[in-house]
Short mmCIF file of C-alpha atoms in Angstrom, two decimals:
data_model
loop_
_atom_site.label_atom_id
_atom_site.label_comp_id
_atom_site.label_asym_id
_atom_site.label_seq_id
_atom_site.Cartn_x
_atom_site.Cartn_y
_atom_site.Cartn_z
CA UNK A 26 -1.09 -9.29 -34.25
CA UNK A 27 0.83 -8.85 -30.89
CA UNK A 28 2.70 -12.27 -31.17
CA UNK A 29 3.30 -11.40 -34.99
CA UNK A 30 4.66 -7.80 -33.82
CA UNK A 31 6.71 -8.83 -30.96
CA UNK A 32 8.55 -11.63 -32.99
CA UNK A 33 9.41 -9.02 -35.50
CA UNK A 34 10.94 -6.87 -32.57
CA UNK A 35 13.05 -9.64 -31.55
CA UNK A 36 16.80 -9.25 -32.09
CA UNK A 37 17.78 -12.08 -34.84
CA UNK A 38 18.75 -14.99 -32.90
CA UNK A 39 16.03 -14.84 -30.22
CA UNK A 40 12.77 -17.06 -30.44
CA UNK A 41 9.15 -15.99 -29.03
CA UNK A 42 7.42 -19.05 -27.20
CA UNK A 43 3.82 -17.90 -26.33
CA UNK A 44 2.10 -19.88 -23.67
CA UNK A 45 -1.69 -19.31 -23.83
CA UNK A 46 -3.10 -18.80 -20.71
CA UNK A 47 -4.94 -22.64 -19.55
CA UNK A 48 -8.50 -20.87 -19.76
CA UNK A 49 -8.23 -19.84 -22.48
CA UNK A 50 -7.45 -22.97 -24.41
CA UNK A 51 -10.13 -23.33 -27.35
CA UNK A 52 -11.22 -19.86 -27.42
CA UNK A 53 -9.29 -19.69 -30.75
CA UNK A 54 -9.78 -21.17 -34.18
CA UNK A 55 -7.80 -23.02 -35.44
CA UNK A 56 -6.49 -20.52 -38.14
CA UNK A 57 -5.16 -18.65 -35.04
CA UNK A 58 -2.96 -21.64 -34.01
CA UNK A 59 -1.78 -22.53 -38.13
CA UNK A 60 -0.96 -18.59 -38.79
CA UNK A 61 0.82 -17.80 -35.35
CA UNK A 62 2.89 -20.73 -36.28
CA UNK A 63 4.01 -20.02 -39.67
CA UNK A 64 5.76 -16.96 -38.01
CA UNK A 65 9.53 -18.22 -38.16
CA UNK A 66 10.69 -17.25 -34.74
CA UNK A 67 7.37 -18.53 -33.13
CA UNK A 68 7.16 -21.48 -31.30
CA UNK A 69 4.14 -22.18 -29.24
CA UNK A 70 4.13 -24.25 -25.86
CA UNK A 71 1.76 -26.70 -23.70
CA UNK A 72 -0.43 -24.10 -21.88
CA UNK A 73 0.45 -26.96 -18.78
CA UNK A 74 4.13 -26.48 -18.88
CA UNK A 75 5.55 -25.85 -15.65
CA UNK A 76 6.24 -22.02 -15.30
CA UNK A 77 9.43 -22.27 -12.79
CA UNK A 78 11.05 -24.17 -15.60
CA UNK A 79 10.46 -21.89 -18.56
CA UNK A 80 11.26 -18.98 -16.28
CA UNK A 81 14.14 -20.16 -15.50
CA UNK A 82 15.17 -21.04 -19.10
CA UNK A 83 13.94 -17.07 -20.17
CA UNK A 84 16.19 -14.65 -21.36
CA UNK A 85 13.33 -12.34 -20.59
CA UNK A 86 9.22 -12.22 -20.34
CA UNK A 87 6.97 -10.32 -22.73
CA UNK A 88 3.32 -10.06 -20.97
CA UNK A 89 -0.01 -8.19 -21.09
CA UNK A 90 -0.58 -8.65 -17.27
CA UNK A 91 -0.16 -12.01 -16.35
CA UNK A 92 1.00 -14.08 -13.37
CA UNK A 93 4.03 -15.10 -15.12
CA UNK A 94 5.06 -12.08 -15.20
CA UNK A 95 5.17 -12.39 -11.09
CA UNK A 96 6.82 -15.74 -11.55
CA UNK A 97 9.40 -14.55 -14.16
CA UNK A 98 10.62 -10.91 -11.58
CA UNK A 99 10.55 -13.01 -8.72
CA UNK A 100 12.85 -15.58 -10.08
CA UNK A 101 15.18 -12.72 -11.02
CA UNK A 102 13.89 -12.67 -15.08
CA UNK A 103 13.69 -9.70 -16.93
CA UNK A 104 9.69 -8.58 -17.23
CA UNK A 105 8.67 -6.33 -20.02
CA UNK A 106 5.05 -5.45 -19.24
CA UNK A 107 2.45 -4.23 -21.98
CA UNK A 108 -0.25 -3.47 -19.62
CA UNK A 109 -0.12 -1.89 -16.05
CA UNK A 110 -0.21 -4.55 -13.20
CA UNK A 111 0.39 -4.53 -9.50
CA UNK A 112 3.14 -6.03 -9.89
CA UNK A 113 5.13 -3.41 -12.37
CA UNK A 114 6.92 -1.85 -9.31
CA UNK A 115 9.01 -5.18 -9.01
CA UNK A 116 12.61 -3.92 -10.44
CA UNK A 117 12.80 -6.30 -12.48
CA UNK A 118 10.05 -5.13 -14.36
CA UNK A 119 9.94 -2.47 -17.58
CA UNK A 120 6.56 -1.24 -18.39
CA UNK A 121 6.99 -0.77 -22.26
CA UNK A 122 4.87 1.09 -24.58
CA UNK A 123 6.31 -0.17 -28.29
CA UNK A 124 7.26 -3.10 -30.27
CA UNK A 125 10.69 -0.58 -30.44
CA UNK A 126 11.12 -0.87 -26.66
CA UNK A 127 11.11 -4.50 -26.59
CA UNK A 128 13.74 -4.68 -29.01
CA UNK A 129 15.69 -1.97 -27.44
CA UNK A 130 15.14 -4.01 -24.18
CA UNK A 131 16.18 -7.27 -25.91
CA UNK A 132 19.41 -6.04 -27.27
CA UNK A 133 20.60 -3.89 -24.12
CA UNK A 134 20.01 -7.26 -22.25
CA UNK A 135 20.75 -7.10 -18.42
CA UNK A 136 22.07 -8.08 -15.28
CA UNK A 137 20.59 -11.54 -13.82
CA UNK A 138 20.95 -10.32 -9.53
CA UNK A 139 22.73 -12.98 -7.23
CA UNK A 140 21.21 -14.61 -4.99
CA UNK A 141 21.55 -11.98 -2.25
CA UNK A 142 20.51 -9.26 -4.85
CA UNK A 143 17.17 -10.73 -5.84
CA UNK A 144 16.38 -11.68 -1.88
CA UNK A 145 17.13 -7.92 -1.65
CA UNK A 146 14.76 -6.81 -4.25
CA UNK A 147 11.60 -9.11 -3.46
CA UNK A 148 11.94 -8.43 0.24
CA UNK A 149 11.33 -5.32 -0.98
CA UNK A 150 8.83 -5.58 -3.41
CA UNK A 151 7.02 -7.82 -0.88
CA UNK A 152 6.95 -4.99 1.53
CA UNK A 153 5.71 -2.10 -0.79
CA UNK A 154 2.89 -5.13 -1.29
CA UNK A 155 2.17 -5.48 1.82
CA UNK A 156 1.94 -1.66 2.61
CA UNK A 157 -0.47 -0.85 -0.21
CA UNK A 158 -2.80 -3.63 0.08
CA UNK A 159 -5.65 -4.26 2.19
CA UNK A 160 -6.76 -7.71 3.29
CA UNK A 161 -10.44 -8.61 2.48
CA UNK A 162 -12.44 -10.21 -0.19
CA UNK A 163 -15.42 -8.98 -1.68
CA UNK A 164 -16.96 -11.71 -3.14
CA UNK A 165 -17.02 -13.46 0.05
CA UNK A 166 -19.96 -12.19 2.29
CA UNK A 167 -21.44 -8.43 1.85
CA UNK A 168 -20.19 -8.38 6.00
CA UNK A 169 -16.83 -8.96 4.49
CA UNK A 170 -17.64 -6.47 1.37
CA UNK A 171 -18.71 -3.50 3.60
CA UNK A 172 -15.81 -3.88 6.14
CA UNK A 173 -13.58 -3.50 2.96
CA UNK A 174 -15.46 -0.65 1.44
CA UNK A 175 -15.28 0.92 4.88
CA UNK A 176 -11.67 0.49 5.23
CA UNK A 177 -10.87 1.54 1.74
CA UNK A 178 -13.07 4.72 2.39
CA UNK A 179 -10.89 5.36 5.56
CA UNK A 180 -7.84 5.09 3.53
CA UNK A 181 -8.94 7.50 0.89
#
């Protein structure tokens, strides 16, 4: 019903390709496949297809909270989030909360930054990153699991 609503927010002339996420592939029946195709603005794509190369072909990326998302802001693509991510603080991402903010989104369009601009704004985003993170792993060792807890208990 997302893919269905989204395509229906999408200024005339624009097309939705969904990529399915690679583990996911065969989760869904084949009905899922046959009715998200009969949508008339809906084409689907290889869940291999190389990311830099539809990003760079995007007017703009509609995600829940996926990597792309990263790939598409980073590469200087408009991101319009329906879920919260780390990643939302990029500036070229728009947490939206309605099919109507899409299409508002859509239609307003925006600027694509320079080169300069968008070294600018991930240097940037990088370093907000890198300030509110905290190296570790969890599901490495417990050693590794308790230093992090510690350190995230220090923070707080």
């Amino acid at each position: 019903s997302t893919i269905r609503y989204i395509a229906f927010s999408l200024p005339y002339n624009m097309v939705l390709y969904v990529k399915q996420h690679p583990g996911a592939v065969g989760i869904f029946p084949k009905t899922f496949y046959r009715d998200v195709l009969s949508i008339p603005n809906v084409r689907i794509i290889d869940p291999s297809e190389n990311n830099y190369k539809l990003c760079k072909r995007a007017e703009a990326v509609v995600t829940l909270t996926s990597t792309l998302g990263l790939e598409a802001a980073l590469l200087g693509v408009k991101v319009l989030l329906l879920g919260d991510v780390f990643y939302n603080v990029h500036p070229m991402c728009k947490r939206v909360y309605s099919y109507e903010e899409i299409t508002k989104e859509l239609l307003e369009g925006y600027h694509r930054p320079d080169t300069n601009e968008l070294i600018i704004m991930n240097n940037s985003f990088w370093d907000w990153y890198f300030r509110n993170t905290i190296p570790g792993n969890i599901l490495k060792s417990e050693a590794n699991g308790l230093a992090l807890i510690n350190k995230l208990e220090s923070v707080l």
